[in-house]
């Protein structure tokens, strides 16, 4: 079945870096875009970034632009989120999710989501 | 950025009854709205997209309606497994994609 599995979360100090991974299976990964979405108790669900099926187009939330970089390796069925200059407000559960579209037609709704990985930014 | 406001924040309904959840957009999103269900300790699950189209495998008791700025998710006869938090999400004007703050559906 279609599955997304995140990893790489942990505790990091403010100003530090972390790289999250999202391993996909059960579908033709190279045909689909992937999103990152984060969730905190205070701010709820927040879309973070999207990468097109071939990696040519990337989009970011303003709150992470210039600090986070989304990338993918279609040979490994994996999407990455490189997070630099981390702030305490980046503390959240980070989910990756498959875009329900196909190749150049992305739909921007998320199905399915992974189980999430927790990032804690604290000194 | 489009702001989505969900109401009520918490809804108490008895099993077998109907639940109606609302989502209002700060400007028109056409029918580009999705609904998700999230249970404790789990990731959100897609229920509805294009405001009224059920996702694969979603029970017929879940239905969505609306367009423009006013949307509704209706659960026709609540089952025990339906008590959860529900989120709406717009994808009409992006980036950014935005979510509502959620409605908690609890057992009365």
Coordinates of C-alpha atoms in Angstrom, one line a residue:
Chain A
X1 CA 0.0 0.0 0.0
X2 CA 1.0 3.6 -0.4
X3 CA 3.2 4.6 2.5
X4 CA 5.3 7.6 3.6
X5 CA 7.8 7.2 6.5
X6 CA 9.5 10.2 8.0
X7 CA 12.8 10.1 10.0
X8 CA 15.5 12.4 11.2
X9 CA 13.7 14.3 13.9
X10 CA 15.3 15.1 17.3
X11 CA 16.4 17.8 19.7
X12 CA 18.6 20.6 18.3
X13 CA 19.7 23.9 19.7
X14 CA 18.5 27.2 18.3
X15 CA 20.6 28.1 15.3
X16 CA 21.3 24.5 14.6
X17 CA 20.5 22.3 11.6
X18 CA 18.6 19.1 11.0
X19 CA 17.8 17.0 7.9
X20 CA 14.5 15.2 7.7
X21 CA 13.9 12.3 5.3
X22 CA 10.7 10.9 3.9
X23 CA 10.8 7.5 2.3
X24 CA 8.0 6.6 0.0
X25 CA 6.7 3.2 -1.1
X26 CA 3.7 1.6 -2.8
X27 CA 3.5 3.9 -5.8
X28 CA 5.6 5.3 -8.7
X29 CA 7.4 7.9 -6.6
X30 CA 8.9 9.8 -9.6
X31 CA 5.5 10.8 -10.9
X32 CA 4.2 12.6 -7.7
X33 CA 4.9 15.8 -5.8
X34 CA 5.5 15.7 -2.1
X35 CA 4.7 18.2 0.6
X36 CA 5.9 18.8 4.1
X37 CA 3.4 19.9 6.7
X38 CA 4.1 20.6 10.4
X39 CA 1.8 20.6 13.4
X40 CA 2.1 22.3 16.8
X41 CA -0.4 22.5 19.6
X42 CA -0.5 26.3 19.4
X43 CA -0.5 27.0 15.7
X44 CA -2.2 23.8 14.4
X45 CA -1.3 22.6 10.9
X46 CA 1.0 24.6 8.8
X47 CA 2.1 23.8 5.3
X48 CA 5.9 24.1 5.0
X49 CA 7.1 23.2 1.5
X50 CA 6.3 21.3 -1.8
X51 CA 8.5 19.8 -4.4
X52 CA 7.3 18.8 -7.9
X53 CA 7.6 15.2 -9.1
X54 CA 10.9 15.9 -10.9
X55 CA 12.3 18.4 -8.4
X56 CA 12.2 21.3 -10.9
X57 CA 9.7 23.4 -8.9
X58 CA 9.8 24.1 -5.2
X59 CA 7.6 26.2 -3.0
X60 CA 8.0 27.3 0.6
X61 CA 6.0 29.0 3.4
X62 CA 7.3 32.5 4.1
X63 CA 8.2 31.4 7.6
X64 CA 10.8 29.0 6.4
X65 CA 11.9 30.5 3.1
X66 CA 15.7 31.0 3.0
X67 CA 16.2 28.6 6.0
X68 CA 14.7 25.3 4.8
X69 CA 15.4 23.5 1.5
X70 CA 13.3 20.7 0.1
X71 CA 14.9 18.2 -2.3
X72 CA 14.3 14.7 -3.6
X73 CA 16.2 11.7 -4.9
X74 CA 13.9 9.7 -7.2
X75 CA 16.4 6.8 -7.3
X76 CA 15.9 6.4 -3.6
X77 CA 12.2 7.2 -3.4
X78 CA 13.0 9.8 -0.8
X79 CA 12.3 13.5 -0.2
X80 CA 14.4 15.6 2.2
X81 CA 13.9 18.7 4.2
X82 CA 17.1 20.4 5.2
X83 CA 16.4 22.8 8.1
X84 CA 19.0 25.4 8.9
X85 CA 19.0 28.3 11.4
X86 CA 16.4 26.6 13.4
X87 CA 14.3 28.6 15.8
X88 CA 12.2 27.6 18.9
X89 CA 9.1 28.3 16.9
X90 CA 10.1 25.5 14.4
X91 CA 9.4 23.0 17.2
X92 CA 6.7 20.7 15.8
X93 CA 5.7 17.3 14.4
X94 CA 6.8 17.3 10.8
X95 CA 4.8 15.2 8.3
X96 CA 5.5 14.4 4.7
X97 CA 2.5 13.8 2.4
X98 CA 2.0 12.7 -1.1
X99 CA 0.3 15.1 -3.4
X100 CA -2.7 13.5 -5.0
X101 CA -1.8 14.8 -8.5
X102 CA 0.2 13.3 -11.2
X103 CA 3.4 14.7 -12.8
X104 CA 2.8 18.3 -14.0
X105 CA -0.7 18.4 -12.6
X106 CA -0.4 18.7 -8.8
X107 CA -3.5 19.0 -6.7
X108 CA -2.3 20.4 -3.4
X109 CA -4.3 18.0 -1.2
X110 CA -2.5 15.4 0.8
X111 CA -3.0 11.7 0.7
X112 CA -1.5 9.8 2.5
X113 CA 0.5 11.4 5.3
X114 CA 3.4 9.8 7.1
X115 CA 3.3 9.2 10.8
X116 CA 5.4 12.2 11.5
X117 CA 8.8 13.0 13.1
X118 CA 9.2 15.3 16.1
X119 CA 11.6 18.2 15.9
X120 CA 12.4 20.0 19.2
X121 CA 14.4 23.2 19.0
X122 CA 15.5 24.1 22.5
X123 CA 18.6 25.2 24.4
Chain B
X1 CA -2.9 34.6 2.8
X2 CA -6.3 33.0 3.0
X3 CA -7.6 32.5 6.6
X4 CA -9.9 29.6 7.3
X5 CA -12.2 29.8 10.3
X6 CA -13.8 26.6 11.6
X7 CA -16.8 26.5 13.9
X8 CA -17.6 25.4 16.4
X9 CA -14.2 24.7 18.1
X10 CA -15.8 21.8 19.9
X11 CA -19.0 19.9 19.0
X12 CA -20.7 17.4 21.3
X13 CA -22.9 14.9 19.5
X14 CA -24.4 11.6 20.5
X15 CA -23.6 8.4 18.5
X16 CA -26.1 7.9 15.7
X17 CA -26.9 11.6 15.4
X18 CA -25.8 14.0 12.6
X19 CA -22.8 16.3 13.0
X20 CA -22.4 19.5 10.9
X21 CA -19.0 21.2 10.9
X22 CA -18.4 24.6 9.3
X23 CA -15.4 26.2 7.6
X24 CA -15.4 29.8 6.4
X25 CA -12.7 31.3 4.1
X26 CA -11.6 34.9 4.3
X27 CA -12.0 35.2 0.5
X28 CA -13.3 32.9 -2.2
X29 CA -11.5 29.6 -2.7
X30 CA -14.0 28.4 -5.3
X31 CA -14.4 24.7 -4.6
X32 CA -10.7 24.1 -3.8
X33 CA -11.2 22.9 -0.3
X34 CA -10.3 19.6 1.4
X35 CA -11.3 18.1 4.8
X36 CA -9.2 15.8 7.0
X37 CA -9.8 13.7 10.1
X38 CA -7.2 13.3 12.8
X39 CA -7.4 10.9 15.7
X40 CA -5.1 11.1 18.7
X41 CA -1.5 10.0 18.0
X42 CA -2.2 9.7 14.3
X43 CA -1.6 11.7 11.1
X44 CA -4.5 13.5 9.4
X45 CA -6.4 11.4 6.9
X46 CA -8.0 12.9 3.7
X47 CA -11.8 12.7 3.7
X48 CA -13.0 15.1 1.0
X49 CA -11.4 17.2 -1.8
X50 CA -12.9 19.6 -4.3
X51 CA -15.3 20.5 -1.4
X52 CA -17.6 17.5 -2.0
X53 CA -15.7 14.6 -3.5
X54 CA -15.1 11.7 -1.1
X55 CA -11.6 10.3 -1.1
X56 CA -11.0 6.6 -1.8
X57 CA -12.3 4.4 1.0
X58 CA -14.2 7.1 2.8
X59 CA -17.6 6.0 4.1
X60 CA -20.7 7.5 2.5
X61 CA -21.9 9.0 5.8
X62 CA -19.2 11.7 5.2
X63 CA -20.3 14.5 2.8
X64 CA -19.0 17.9 2.0
X65 CA -20.7 20.9 0.5
X66 CA -20.2 24.6 -0.3
X67 CA -18.3 26.8 -2.5
X68 CA -16.8 30.3 -2.4
X69 CA -16.3 31.1 1.2
X70 CA -18.7 28.8 3.1
X71 CA -18.2 25.1 3.5
X72 CA -19.8 22.3 5.5
X73 CA -18.7 18.8 6.4
X74 CA -21.6 16.6 7.5
X75 CA -21.4 13.2 9.1
X76 CA -24.9 11.7 8.8
X77 CA -24.9 9.1 11.6
X78 CA -22.0 9.3 13.9
X79 CA -20.1 6.1 14.7
X80 CA -17.8 5.7 17.6
X81 CA -14.7 5.9 15.3
X82 CA -15.8 9.3 14.0
X83 CA -15.0 11.2 17.2
X84 CA -11.8 13.0 16.3
X85 CA -10.5 16.5 15.2
X86 CA -11.5 17.7 11.7
X87 CA -9.6 20.2 9.6
X88 CA -10.4 22.1 6.5
X89 CA -7.7 23.1 4.0
X90 CA -7.7 25.4 1.0
X91 CA -5.5 25.1 -2.0
X92 CA -7.0 27.7 -4.3
X93 CA -4.6 30.5 -3.6
X94 CA -1.1 29.2 -2.8
X95 CA 1.5 29.4 -1.6
X96 CA 0.7 29.2 1.1
X97 CA -1.7 26.3 1.4
X98 CA -3.6 27.0 4.6
X99 CA -5.6 25.1 7.2
X100 CA -8.4 25.9 9.6
X101 CA -7.7 25.6 13.3
X102 CA -9.8 22.4 13.6
X103 CA -13.1 21.3 15.2
X104 CA -13.0 18.7 17.9
X105 CA -15.9 16.3 17.6
X106 CA -16.6 14.7 21.0
X107 CA -19.1 12.2 22.4
X108 CA -22.1 13.8 24.1

